[in-house]
Every structure is written in C-alpha cells, then in structure tokens.
Short mmCIF file of C-alpha atoms and ligand atoms in Angstrom, two decimals:
data_model
loop_
_atom_site.label_atom_id
_atom_site.label_comp_id
_atom_site.label_asym_id
_atom_site.label_seq_id
_atom_site.Cartn_x
_atom_site.Cartn_y
_atom_site.Cartn_z
CA MET A 1 12.50 -4.37 21.32
CA ARG A 2 11.67 -0.70 21.56
CA GLY A 3 8.15 0.44 22.52
CA GLU A 4 6.13 2.65 20.21
CA GLY A 5 6.24 5.54 22.69
CA GLU A 6 10.00 5.34 22.66
CA GLU A 7 10.08 5.40 18.89
CA LEU A 8 8.19 8.65 19.01
CA THR A 9 10.55 10.07 21.58
CA ARG A 10 13.44 9.25 19.33
CA ALA A 11 11.75 10.97 16.41
CA GLU A 12 11.13 13.98 18.61
CA SER A 13 14.66 14.25 19.83
CA GLY A 14 16.06 13.68 16.36
CA ASN A 15 13.83 16.14 14.62
CA ALA A 16 11.55 18.20 16.82
CA LYS A 17 9.79 19.88 13.91
CA THR A 18 8.81 16.57 12.37
CA ALA A 19 7.44 15.10 15.58
CA VAL A 20 5.31 18.10 16.41
CA GLN A 21 3.88 18.34 12.93
CA VAL A 22 3.08 14.67 12.74
CA ASN A 23 1.45 14.61 16.14
CA GLU A 24 -0.73 17.60 15.76
CA ALA A 25 -1.89 17.89 12.22
CA HIS A 26 0.35 16.21 9.74
CA PHE A 27 -1.94 16.77 6.82
CA ILE A 28 -1.39 20.47 7.04
CA ILE A 29 1.93 19.44 5.62
CA VAL A 30 0.28 17.36 2.93
CA SER A 31 -1.91 20.27 2.08
CA SER A 32 0.83 22.82 1.90
CA SER A 33 2.80 20.67 -0.47
CA SER A 34 -0.10 20.02 -2.79
CA SER A 35 -1.51 23.48 -2.73
CA SER A 36 -1.51 24.02 -6.44
CA SER A 37 -1.46 21.63 -9.28
CA SER A 38 0.51 23.94 -11.48
CA SER A 39 3.05 25.11 -8.96
CA SER A 40 6.00 23.04 -9.97
CA SER A 41 8.16 26.11 -9.57
CA SER A 42 7.40 26.18 -5.83
CA SER A 43 9.18 22.89 -5.46
CA PRO A 44 12.85 23.68 -4.86
CA PRO A 45 15.16 22.05 -7.36
CA SER A 46 16.39 19.03 -5.47
CA PHE A 47 17.81 17.33 -8.52
CA ALA A 48 21.36 17.67 -7.25
CA VAL A 49 20.47 15.77 -4.10
CA MET A 50 18.79 13.12 -6.12
CA THR A 51 21.68 12.70 -8.50
CA GLU A 52 24.10 12.30 -5.63
CA SER A 53 21.96 9.63 -4.08
CA GLN A 54 21.80 7.92 -7.44
CA VAL A 55 25.54 7.88 -7.68
CA SER A 56 25.95 6.38 -4.22
CA ARG A 57 23.10 3.95 -4.68
CA GLU A 58 25.11 1.09 -6.03
CA CYS A 59 27.05 0.86 -2.78
CA ASP A 60 24.04 1.13 -0.49
CA TYR A 61 23.22 -2.51 0.01
CA ASP A 62 25.00 -5.69 0.50
CA HIS A 63 22.42 -8.00 -1.06
CA SER A 64 23.73 -11.01 0.73
CA MET A 65 23.26 -9.41 4.15
CA PRO A 66 20.80 -11.26 6.40
CA GLN A 67 17.64 -9.22 7.03
CA ASP A 68 18.17 -8.95 10.78
CA GLU A 69 21.54 -7.36 10.22
CA PHE A 70 20.03 -5.04 7.65
CA PHE A 71 17.37 -3.85 10.12
CA GLU A 72 20.00 -3.37 12.81
CA GLU A 73 21.92 -1.26 10.37
CA LEU A 74 18.83 0.87 9.83
CA ASP A 75 18.82 1.55 13.57
CA ASP A 76 22.26 2.99 13.08
CA GLY A 77 21.03 5.43 10.51
CA GLY A 78 21.05 3.28 7.36
CA GLY A 79 18.64 3.96 4.49
CA SER A 80 19.07 7.71 4.70
CA GLU A 81 18.10 8.67 1.15
CA VAL A 82 16.78 12.18 0.75
CA LEU A 83 13.74 12.12 -1.47
CA PRO A 84 12.79 15.23 -3.42
CA ASP A 85 10.70 17.67 -1.40
CA VAL A 86 7.35 16.67 -2.86
CA TRP A 87 7.54 13.41 -0.93
CA GLN A 88 8.01 15.18 2.38
CA PRO A 89 4.42 14.94 3.66
CA LEU A 90 4.42 11.16 3.39
CA ASP A 91 7.90 11.13 4.76
CA GLU A 92 6.86 13.06 7.85
CA LEU A 93 3.98 10.75 8.59
CA LEU A 94 6.09 7.65 8.15
CA SER A 95 8.67 8.95 10.59
CA LEU A 96 6.36 7.53 13.27
CA HIS A 97 7.82 4.19 12.22
CA PRO A 98 11.52 4.85 11.67
CA LYS A 99 12.51 1.36 10.55
CA TYR A 100 9.75 1.19 7.98
CA HIS A 101 10.42 4.76 6.97
CA ALA A 102 14.04 3.98 6.07
CA VAL A 103 13.06 0.98 3.94
CA PHE A 104 10.24 2.92 2.28
CA LYS A 105 12.53 5.79 1.33
CA SER A 106 15.08 3.46 -0.22
CA ALA A 107 12.39 1.70 -2.22
CA ILE A 108 10.80 4.91 -3.53
CA ASP A 109 14.21 6.35 -4.31
CA GLN A 110 15.16 3.28 -6.30
CA LEU A 111 11.83 2.94 -8.08
CA PHE A 112 11.43 6.55 -9.20
CA TYR A 113 14.97 7.91 -9.27
CA GLY A 114 17.30 4.92 -9.44
CA ASN A 115 18.62 2.72 -12.22
CA GLY A 116 15.88 1.14 -14.25
CA PRO A 117 14.77 0.66 -17.84
CA LEU A 118 12.15 3.43 -17.94
CA PRO A 119 13.00 7.14 -18.24
CA MET A 120 12.25 9.00 -15.01
CA THR A 121 9.61 11.21 -16.56
CA GLU A 122 7.71 8.17 -17.79
CA ARG A 123 7.84 6.62 -14.32
CA HIS A 124 6.06 9.63 -12.89
CA TYR A 125 3.56 9.67 -15.72
CA ILE A 126 2.73 6.02 -15.09
CA ALA A 127 2.26 6.80 -11.38
CA LEU A 128 -0.03 9.67 -12.37
CA MET A 129 -2.13 7.20 -14.36
CA ALA A 130 -2.28 4.87 -11.34
CA ALA A 131 -3.23 7.63 -8.89
CA ASN A 132 -6.02 8.66 -11.28
CA ARG A 133 -7.67 5.23 -10.79
CA HIS A 134 -8.52 6.29 -7.24
CA ALA A 135 -8.85 9.99 -7.99
CA CYS A 136 -6.09 10.67 -5.46
CA SER A 137 -5.41 14.35 -6.02
CA TYR A 138 -2.48 14.40 -3.61
CA LEU A 139 -0.50 11.75 -5.50
CA MET A 140 -1.62 13.01 -8.89
CA ASP A 141 -0.26 16.39 -7.99
CA LEU A 142 2.99 14.94 -6.67
CA HIS A 143 3.70 13.02 -9.88
CA ARG A 144 2.56 15.83 -12.14
CA ARG A 145 5.10 18.09 -10.44
CA GLU A 146 7.90 15.54 -10.65
CA PHE A 147 7.15 14.87 -14.31
CA ASP A 148 7.34 18.57 -14.95
CA ARG A 149 10.45 19.16 -12.82
CA LEU A 150 12.33 16.35 -14.53
CA GLY A 151 11.64 17.82 -17.95
CA GLY A 152 8.64 15.81 -19.15
CA ASP A 153 6.73 16.97 -22.23
CA ALA A 154 4.12 19.39 -20.87
CA ASP A 155 1.69 18.26 -23.58
CA TRP A 156 1.33 14.85 -21.96
CA LEU A 157 -0.18 16.55 -18.92
CA ASN A 158 -3.24 17.31 -21.01
CA GLY A 159 -4.15 13.66 -20.64
CA LEU A 160 -3.73 10.24 -22.21
CA THR A 161 -4.84 11.57 -25.57
CA ALA A 162 -1.56 13.48 -25.76
CA ALA A 163 0.67 10.66 -24.49
CA PRO A 164 2.55 8.19 -26.71
CA SER A 165 0.69 4.99 -27.56
CA LYS A 166 3.19 2.85 -25.71
CA ILE A 167 2.32 4.54 -22.41
CA VAL A 168 -1.38 4.52 -23.22
CA SER A 169 -1.22 0.77 -23.79
CA LEU A 170 -0.53 0.37 -20.07
CA ASP A 171 -3.96 1.75 -19.21
CA ALA A 172 -5.73 -1.63 -19.40
CA ILE A 173 -3.33 -3.25 -17.00
CA ASN A 174 -3.54 -0.21 -14.71
CA ARG A 175 -7.29 -0.76 -14.54
CA VAL A 176 -7.24 -4.49 -13.97
CA LEU A 177 -4.35 -4.45 -11.54
CA GLY A 178 -5.90 -1.70 -9.46
CA HIS A 179 -9.34 -3.23 -9.07
CA GLN A 180 -9.49 -6.88 -10.10
CA PRO A 181 -5.90 -8.12 -10.23
CA TRP A 182 -7.02 -11.74 -10.38
CA SER A 183 -8.20 -11.16 -13.95
CA ILE A 184 -4.82 -10.33 -15.49
CA THR A 185 -4.25 -12.72 -18.37
CA VAL A 186 -1.28 -14.11 -20.25
CA GLU A 187 -2.88 -12.75 -23.43
CA GLN A 188 -2.78 -9.23 -22.02
CA LEU A 189 0.91 -9.52 -21.26
CA LYS A 190 1.57 -11.13 -24.64
CA ALA A 191 -0.09 -8.24 -26.42
CA LEU A 192 2.06 -5.73 -24.54
CA THR A 193 5.35 -7.56 -25.01
CA LYS A 194 4.93 -8.97 -28.50
CA CYS A 195 7.99 -8.10 -30.62
CA SER A 196 5.92 -7.31 -33.68
CA ALA A 197 3.96 -4.59 -31.87
CA PRO A 198 5.34 -1.16 -32.82
CA ASP A 199 5.50 0.07 -29.23
CA ASN A 200 6.19 -3.13 -27.44
CA TRP A 201 7.27 -3.32 -23.82
CA SER A 202 10.28 -5.38 -22.83
CA LEU A 203 9.46 -7.60 -19.85
CA THR A 204 11.92 -5.63 -17.75
CA GLU A 205 10.19 -2.36 -18.60
CA LEU A 206 6.84 -3.93 -17.92
CA VAL A 207 7.92 -5.17 -14.49
CA GLN A 208 9.12 -1.69 -13.56
CA GLY A 209 5.91 -0.17 -14.92
CA VAL A 210 3.78 -2.59 -12.93
CA VAL A 211 5.75 -2.10 -9.72
CA ILE A 212 5.10 1.64 -10.15
CA LEU A 213 1.40 1.10 -10.84
CA SER A 214 0.85 -1.21 -7.89
CA THR A 215 2.97 0.85 -5.50
CA THR A 216 0.93 3.90 -6.42
CA HIS A 217 -2.44 2.13 -6.07
CA ALA A 218 -1.34 1.02 -2.60
CA LEU A 219 -0.09 4.50 -1.72
CA CYS A 220 -3.55 5.85 -2.63
CA SER A 221 -4.90 3.53 0.06
CA PHE A 222 -2.37 4.92 2.52
CA VAL A 223 -3.16 8.55 1.69
CA PHE A 224 -6.93 8.12 1.91
CA GLY A 225 -6.59 5.93 4.97
CA CYS A 226 -4.81 8.70 6.84
CA GLY A 227 -7.03 11.44 5.44
CA ASN A 228 -6.89 12.86 1.95
CA ILE A 229 -7.58 16.54 1.87
CA ASN A 230 -8.08 18.97 -0.92
CA PRO A 231 -6.56 22.16 0.47
CA SER A 232 -8.45 24.54 -1.77
CA GLU A 233 -11.68 23.31 -0.18
CA LEU A 234 -10.81 23.70 3.44
CA THR A 235 -10.23 26.16 6.21
CA PRO A 236 -7.07 25.70 8.33
CA GLN A 237 -9.10 24.05 11.11
CA GLU A 238 -10.47 21.52 8.70
CA MET A 239 -7.07 20.65 7.39
CA GLU A 240 -6.43 18.43 10.36
CA ALA A 241 -6.65 14.83 9.20
CA PRO A 242 -9.94 13.49 10.50
CA MET A 243 -8.48 10.19 11.56
CA LEU A 244 -5.54 11.70 13.32
CA ARG A 245 -7.14 14.62 15.06
CA ARG A 246 -7.75 14.22 18.78
CA SER A 247 -11.24 12.87 18.97
CA PRO A 248 -13.45 13.61 21.97
CA ARG A 249 -13.39 9.88 22.54
CA SER A 250 -9.64 9.70 22.78
CA SER A 251 -8.42 6.75 24.81
CA GLU A 252 -7.19 8.92 27.66
CA GLU A 253 -10.56 10.50 28.26
CA SER A 254 -13.05 7.73 27.71
CA PRO A 255 -11.61 4.43 26.59
CA THR A 256 -14.15 2.30 24.79
CA GLY A 257 -12.81 -1.03 26.04
CA GLU A 258 -12.02 -1.98 22.43
CA VAL A 259 -8.38 -2.75 23.20
CA GLU A 260 -9.15 -4.78 26.33
CA GLU A 261 -11.66 -6.84 24.37
CA LEU A 262 -9.11 -7.45 21.64
CA MET A 263 -6.50 -8.47 24.19
CA LYS A 264 -8.90 -10.99 25.72
CA ARG A 265 -9.67 -12.43 22.33
CA MET A 266 -6.01 -12.65 21.34
CA ALA A 267 -5.23 -14.52 24.55
CA ALA A 268 -8.19 -16.87 24.09
CA LEU A 269 -7.20 -17.53 20.51
CA ARG A 270 -3.64 -18.37 21.50
CA ASP A 271 -4.95 -20.88 24.05
CA VAL A 272 -7.35 -22.47 21.59
CA THR A 273 -4.98 -22.69 18.65
CA ASN A 274 -2.24 -24.10 20.84
CA GLY A 275 -4.49 -27.03 21.69
CA LEU A 276 -6.84 -27.56 18.75
CA ASP A 277 -6.17 -27.42 15.08
CA CYS A 278 -8.85 -27.55 12.44
CA THR A 279 -8.66 -29.68 9.35
CA ASP A 280 -7.69 -28.42 5.91
CA GLU A 281 -11.30 -28.74 4.78
CA GLU A 282 -12.49 -26.64 7.70
CA LYS A 283 -9.85 -24.02 6.98
CA ALA A 284 -10.96 -23.85 3.37
CA ARG A 285 -14.59 -23.55 4.43
CA HIS A 286 -13.77 -20.74 6.87
CA PHE A 287 -12.03 -18.87 4.07
CA PHE A 288 -14.98 -19.12 1.71
CA ASP A 289 -17.48 -18.29 4.48
CA MET A 290 -15.52 -15.19 5.40
CA ASN A 291 -15.21 -14.21 1.76
CA ARG A 292 -18.95 -14.47 1.28
CA GLU A 293 -19.68 -12.49 4.44
CA SER A 294 -17.27 -9.83 3.33
CA SER A 295 -19.21 -9.41 0.09
CA ALA A 296 -22.10 -8.06 2.13
CA ILE A 297 -19.94 -5.13 3.26
CA ARG A 298 -20.64 -2.31 0.84
CA PRO A 299 -18.69 0.91 1.23
CA GLU A 300 -20.68 4.09 0.78
CA GLN A 301 -20.77 5.46 -2.73
CA ASN A 302 -20.83 9.21 -2.37
CA GLY A 303 -18.68 11.25 -0.06
CA ASP A 304 -19.37 11.78 3.61
CA LYS A 305 -23.07 11.71 4.37
CA LYS A 306 -22.52 12.97 7.88
CA SER A 307 -20.69 16.12 6.93
CA GLY A 308 -22.64 16.41 3.71
CA ARG A 309 -19.38 17.18 1.96
CA SER A 310 -18.35 15.26 -1.09
CA PRO A 311 -14.84 16.39 -1.98
CA PRO A 312 -14.33 17.31 -5.61
CA ARG A 313 -12.55 14.58 -7.50
CA PRO A 314 -10.06 15.05 -10.30
CA GLY A 315 -11.30 13.99 -13.73
CA ALA A 316 -10.20 10.95 -15.64
CA GLN A 317 -7.61 12.42 -18.01
CA PHE A 318 -4.95 9.87 -17.22
CA THR A 319 -6.96 6.68 -17.34
CA LYS A 320 -10.03 5.44 -19.15
CA ASP A 321 -13.23 3.90 -17.85
CA LEU A 322 -13.47 4.95 -14.22
CA SER A 323 -16.64 2.88 -13.98
CA PHE A 324 -14.42 -0.20 -13.85
CA THR A 325 -14.01 -0.82 -10.10
CA TYR A 326 -13.50 -3.56 -7.56
CA VAL A 327 -16.02 -6.39 -7.53
CA ASP A 328 -16.18 -8.79 -4.64
CA PHE A 329 -13.91 -11.70 -5.34
CA ALA A 330 -16.60 -14.11 -4.10
CA GLN A 331 -18.99 -12.66 -6.68
CA ARG A 332 -16.67 -12.33 -9.65
CA PRO A 333 -18.43 -13.38 -12.84
CA ASP A 334 -15.48 -15.38 -14.15
CA ALA A 335 -15.01 -17.68 -11.13
CA SER A 336 -13.87 -20.64 -13.23
CA SER A 337 -11.14 -18.73 -15.05
CA ALA A 338 -10.00 -16.83 -11.93
CA PRO A 339 -9.70 -19.30 -9.07
CA THR A 340 -8.40 -18.43 -5.62
CA LEU A 341 -4.65 -17.82 -5.50
CA LYS A 342 -3.28 -20.25 -2.96
CA ILE A 343 -0.13 -18.98 -1.30
CA HIS A 344 1.05 -22.56 -1.20
CA ASP A 345 1.14 -22.52 -5.03
CA PHE A 346 2.50 -19.02 -5.58
CA SER A 347 3.96 -16.85 -2.86
CA TRP A 348 6.20 -13.80 -2.77
CA GLU A 349 8.91 -15.70 -0.93
CA ASP A 350 9.00 -18.77 -3.15
CA GLN A 351 8.23 -17.45 -6.63
CA GLY A 352 7.45 -13.73 -6.70
CA TYR A 353 10.76 -12.51 -5.36
CA SER A 354 12.89 -14.54 -7.77
CA CYS A 355 10.73 -13.48 -10.71
CA VAL A 356 11.30 -9.77 -9.94
CA ASP A 357 14.93 -10.47 -9.12
CA GLU A 358 15.46 -11.94 -12.55
CA LEU A 359 13.77 -9.16 -14.48
CA TYR A 360 14.35 -5.99 -12.45
CA GLN A 361 16.92 -6.95 -9.91
CA VAL A 362 17.54 -3.60 -8.23
CA ILE A 363 14.01 -3.42 -6.82
CA SER A 364 13.53 -7.01 -5.61
CA GLU A 365 15.49 -6.58 -2.39
CA HIS A 366 13.65 -3.35 -1.53
CA LEU A 367 10.27 -4.95 -1.98
CA ASP A 368 11.34 -7.97 0.00
CA ARG A 369 12.55 -5.88 2.93
CA LYS A 370 9.38 -3.83 2.94
CA PHE A 371 7.09 -6.88 2.96
CA HIS A 372 9.16 -8.67 5.54
CA LEU A 373 9.43 -5.69 7.85
CA THR A 374 5.74 -4.81 7.62
CA GLN A 375 4.71 -8.31 8.59
CA GLU A 376 7.21 -8.47 11.44
CA LEU A 377 6.88 -4.95 12.79
CA THR A 378 5.72 -4.84 16.41
CA TYR A 379 6.37 -2.75 19.48
CA TYR A 380 4.45 -5.17 21.72
CA THR A 381 1.93 -2.48 22.54
CA MET A 382 -1.77 -1.93 22.04
CA GLY A 383 -3.32 1.34 23.12
CA LYS A 384 -2.07 1.96 26.65
CA HIS A 385 -0.93 -1.61 27.17
CA THR A 386 2.62 -2.85 26.86
CA ASP A 387 4.18 -6.32 26.54
CA VAL A 388 1.32 -7.46 24.34
CA ASP A 389 1.78 -10.17 21.74
CA THR A 390 -0.16 -8.57 18.89
CA SER A 391 0.70 -11.18 16.27
CA LYS A 392 -2.85 -12.61 16.08
CA TYR A 393 -4.29 -9.18 15.40
CA ARG A 394 -1.67 -8.16 12.87
CA THR A 395 -1.91 -11.47 11.04
CA ALA A 396 -5.71 -11.17 10.86
CA VAL A 397 -5.40 -7.72 9.28
CA TRP A 398 -2.93 -8.99 6.65
CA MET A 399 -4.98 -12.10 5.87
CA TYR A 400 -8.22 -10.18 5.58
CA ILE A 401 -6.70 -7.70 3.13
CA GLN A 402 -5.33 -10.40 0.86
CA SER A 403 -8.58 -12.38 1.06
CA LEU A 404 -10.35 -9.40 -0.51
CA TYR A 405 -8.24 -10.18 -3.58
CA GLY A 406 -8.93 -13.91 -3.45
CA ILE A 407 -5.57 -14.82 -1.93
CA ARG A 408 -5.77 -17.73 0.47
CA HIS A 409 -3.03 -18.67 2.91
CA ASP A 410 -3.67 -22.40 3.11
CA ASP A 411 -2.35 -22.86 6.65
CA TYR A 412 -4.35 -20.02 8.18
CA ASP A 413 -7.70 -20.45 9.88
CA TYR A 414 -9.82 -17.53 8.66
CA ALA A 415 -12.19 -17.98 11.60
CA GLU A 416 -9.56 -15.95 13.47
CA VAL A 417 -10.28 -12.93 11.29
CA ASN A 418 -13.84 -12.84 12.57
CA LEU A 419 -12.60 -12.85 16.14
CA MET A 420 -10.02 -10.14 15.60
CA LEU A 421 -11.83 -7.72 13.31
CA THR A 422 -15.17 -6.11 14.01
CA ARG A 423 -17.52 -5.34 11.18
CA PRO A 424 -16.69 -1.60 11.21
CA MET A 425 -12.99 -2.51 11.06
CA LYS A 426 -13.61 -4.83 8.12
CA THR A 427 -15.60 -2.08 6.43
CA PHE A 428 -12.74 0.35 7.00
CA ILE A 429 -10.13 -2.07 5.64
CA LYS A 430 -12.23 -3.06 2.65
CA THR A 431 -12.96 0.57 1.80
CA ILE A 432 -9.33 1.65 2.13
CA CYS A 433 -8.12 -1.27 0.01
CA CYS A 434 -10.75 -1.45 -2.66
CA TYR A 435 -12.42 1.96 -2.84
CA PRO A 436 -10.11 4.31 -0.92
CA GLU A 437 -11.66 7.37 -2.58
CA ARG A 438 -14.96 6.54 -0.87
CA VAL A 439 -13.66 6.66 2.70
CA THR A 440 -15.61 9.03 4.89
CA ASP A 441 -14.69 11.01 7.99
CA SER A 442 -17.20 9.03 10.00
CA LEU A 443 -15.80 5.70 8.85
CA ARG A 444 -12.30 6.74 9.87
CA ALA A 445 -13.57 7.90 13.22
CA SER A 446 -15.47 4.66 13.83
CA VAL A 447 -12.45 2.38 14.09
CA MET A 448 -9.30 1.97 16.19
CA VAL A 449 -10.66 4.59 18.56
CA ASP A 450 -8.42 3.58 21.47
CA PHE A 451 -5.32 2.99 19.36
CA LYS A 452 -2.45 5.42 19.47
CA LEU A 453 -1.84 7.57 16.43
CA SER A 454 1.19 5.52 15.46
CA GLU A 455 -0.87 2.32 15.73
CA LYS A 456 -3.46 3.65 13.32
CA VAL A 457 -0.69 4.48 10.88
CA HIS A 458 0.79 1.02 11.50
CA VAL A 459 -2.48 -0.65 10.42
CA ILE A 460 -2.70 1.56 7.33
CA LEU A 461 0.87 0.59 6.45
CA MET A 462 -0.19 -3.03 6.56
CA ILE A 463 -3.02 -2.21 4.17
CA LEU A 464 -0.52 -0.54 1.84
CA GLU A 465 1.92 -3.45 1.77
CA ALA A 466 -0.59 -6.32 1.75
CA ARG A 467 -2.45 -4.72 -1.16
CA LEU A 468 0.78 -4.07 -3.04
CA GLN A 469 1.85 -7.66 -2.57
CA ALA A 470 -1.55 -8.95 -3.71
CA GLU A 471 -1.36 -6.99 -6.98
CA LEU A 472 2.21 -8.09 -7.59
CA LEU A 473 1.48 -11.75 -6.90
CA TYR A 474 -1.18 -11.89 -9.59
CA PHE A 475 0.97 -10.05 -12.07
CA LEU A 476 4.08 -12.12 -11.40
CA ARG A 477 2.15 -15.38 -11.56
CA THR A 478 1.01 -14.32 -15.02
CA VAL A 479 4.58 -13.42 -16.02
CA VAL A 480 5.70 -16.91 -15.01
CA ARG A 481 2.84 -18.42 -17.02
CA LEU A 482 3.81 -16.27 -19.99
CA ASN A 483 7.39 -17.54 -19.79
CA ASN A 484 6.22 -21.12 -19.45
CA SER A 485 3.95 -20.80 -22.46
CA ALA A 486 6.82 -19.31 -24.47
CA SER A 487 9.17 -22.15 -23.58
CA VAL A 488 6.53 -24.76 -24.45
CA ALA A 489 5.98 -23.07 -27.81
CA SER A 490 9.67 -22.96 -28.72
C1 LIG B 1 -1.39 -2.19 14.96
C2 LIG B 1 -0.96 -2.18 16.37
C3 LIG B 1 -2.04 -2.65 17.26
C4 LIG B 1 0.32 -2.93 16.53
C5 LIG B 1 0.93 -2.90 17.90
N1 LIG B 1 1.12 -1.56 18.40
C6 LIG B 1 2.24 -3.66 17.93
O1 LIG B 1 3.17 -3.16 18.47
O2 LIG B 1 2.34 -4.73 17.43
#
C-alpha cells in the first residue's frame, strides 16, 4: 500500500502545476473559477470533450469486475474522464487522493453529463436548488454556469418563481433530504409520482433528481469543510483556505501531541475490543447516550466571531423556507414516526444498491465504488507516523456522521466514538455535516492540527460520502416502502 506522501509525489510528478496549487493555496483556484456569477462566457466551451466522454462512457466499466481489480485499474490510469472546466477547483483538491479522484470524476461525469432520464440543464438546475439550501455560492455559481452553457432557459435563473412547476415540486424533498432526511414519507413520494398529477415524476427521474440533490448537499459540506471563499470579498492573501494554510502551529514546528494521543487510544481500543465485547443492550445504550451528548453541541449561528467577518450569503431564490434546518435527531419532535434507521434492517449494500440499480442503473456502480473506496481508503499514516492502523479512527468518523442522522450500525460500539473524537472534532464534523454554511475559520483551525493537508481532506471526504449515503438510505428506504404499498394495494 502506498503512503500518503508518495501519493503526493506521484501527483507532483504527474502534474506539477496541480500539486503546487493544491499545496499552497488551492482555493485561489476555487476563487478564480467562481469569480463572477454571470461570467458563463469565461468558461471555455468544453462541450466537445464532454460529448466524446459520453460516447465512450458505455464501454468504461465492466460491471461484473471485482472491486479490487477495478481499483487496480484506476492505478493504471482508469477513470480518466475530463470534466468541464468549472469542476477544476474541486478536481485539483481531490488530486491529493488519486484513487478517490478517479471514482469521483466518473460519478460526476455520469450523473451530470451521462445517460439519464433528466435533461442536462434540469440536472444543473436541481443542483443549484440543492446548493442554495446551504447558501454555497461556489456550487451555486458552478451549476448556474453549466445550466447557462448547456442552453438552459435564462429566465429560470431568476428563481423558482420562473421555473416549471415540475421542478419546483422537488423543493420540499430538497429541504427534507438536506436537513432532516429521516422525515421523508411515502406520501411525499406518492404525491410526486402519482400518474394523475400533471407534472408527475417517474420513479427513475426522481431517483436521478434525488441523487443530484444529495450529492450536492454533501458537496456543500466538502466545499465549506475545506474553506468556502467569496472572492469578491477578499484580498489575495485572504484567499488562502483557512484550513489548508500553514498554521503557526503546524506539526513540524510545534506538534500538539494530538496524533500521539490518538495512536495510544487506537492501540488501547484494539486491545480492549479484542478481549471484551459488550452486549447488544449496552451497544444500543452507548448509541443513544452519544446521540444525546451530541445534541448539546451547537454550532455557532453567525459567521466567524473571531474575525468579525460574516461572509455575505446568496439569497433564497432557488429554494423556499431557509428557516427549515437540521434538528438534532435525538430531539426530533416526531420520534415515534421517525425511529432510528438500523443498518441491520436497511443498508446500502443489502437494499440501497439494488434499489438504485433497478431504477437508475448507470449510477449504482459509481455510488457503490465511491462508498466502498471511501470506507476502505488508508495510507497507514497519521501525521508524521507511518505503518499505523487507522481503522478505529476512520470508522469512528463514519459512525459519528451517520449517527447525526439517526443511523445506527447495530454491531458497532459507539463508546469508541467518544474515545476517538474530541469535542472540538465532533463540533467540526457536526457543523460541516449539518450546518456547513456556519463553519468558522477558528473552528477549522481548532481541529486536526497535526494532520497532514491530505489527511484533513481525507476526513472531509468521509464527511461527504457518509452524509450522501445517509440521505440516500432514507430516500431509498421510502422508495421500497412506496413499492411495497403499491403491490399490497394492487
Ligand atoms: C484521516 C487520516 C488520519 C487517515 C490516515 N492518513 C490513513 O492513512 O488511514
């Protein structure tokens, strides 16, 4: 297995420009690409590239190929889609993790530019609606430009009031999915898909729409996690992403001991869990205890108190009711109608994947690879240390994220989360997942201080994928229930 340092070296030798930009101030790149919301003309026409990749898409994957072989193939340069230029800033950042990067590009290419029931312009409009939930100006700008470049009706860009009612009808599910996915109901899906409705959605269209919505919500978390910047507000010095800029407390100068402490805890945990195992009741109790404790973590409401700067947020033209936000799962008002989702009863592997595969087959394999790779990805490093088994840490991050959405992995002992994640780290993760637009410079700077840049990005990738999977699980479980209710009725 290659070490993270070596991955970087490979990126550097393969593409020196990319490596330097990512290392020093990658969000300068983000900024330059999102410098004007009405500058679609500055984006070179890359439609020809896209069309070519569309044509070759059908031959890209052998769906029966075992995953290990697929990942090996990526090492040999597989997954080399060229996304249109507007995606480049994300692309550059993700090049820190080449295997993930390749899978990500294929998935985005398929979702937004590949075969699918929805017209491409509508896909970008739906993503614009999703990015508006978190006031993510970077992604809103990206999808506005793509909508425009692909020939979308400029009127729609005035807001939902100018969009067709079929698109507008997706707003409710955008809201629920983005903030309280456990409250999606069969009735909501029925109303959208009912044949008698004038603008009804086919289930296949709805699945594509929802994959776009949830992917975009999760990408908002990624963008804010790494540092969302409004270029018009900032001087060039300020454009450096706060999280990624060399902090005076960088690990080389004054390590905080954070990594050593984590390594001790991981080792202790491995010893303990190899010998003792707690009962199912104890595991359940640990989950609910952790859930309750997590409710006490309240992300700041308004901008960055320390810098006194509250970045301007885009308005709510593309979604309604921005006051609808995340509520702590443990404190949801409808606890009886929205119980915990037990992975034992509904998981991506056992039910989710086949549900997507049946309705929107071309994306199922991409999602599966992304989830699988993100959970498996390791370089066996932590900070300056090598040959480290980081599985306890990485699992705790994934479990904590999904617990925020009421998802419980029955076999996991959530007491481990408390050992692996400090309160500031939980605050960071909860903010980035649930209220990414509220992240502050000081919060970013307070966590993962001794981690390498690529490790910080690695954690934020886990946030992206675990959140995406959580939203999809609730939606897909409801689709299955909808199908079951239809077959009972007939
Ligand atoms: C998130 C990081 C601490 C992950 C670690 N670098 C690994 O290779 O597994």
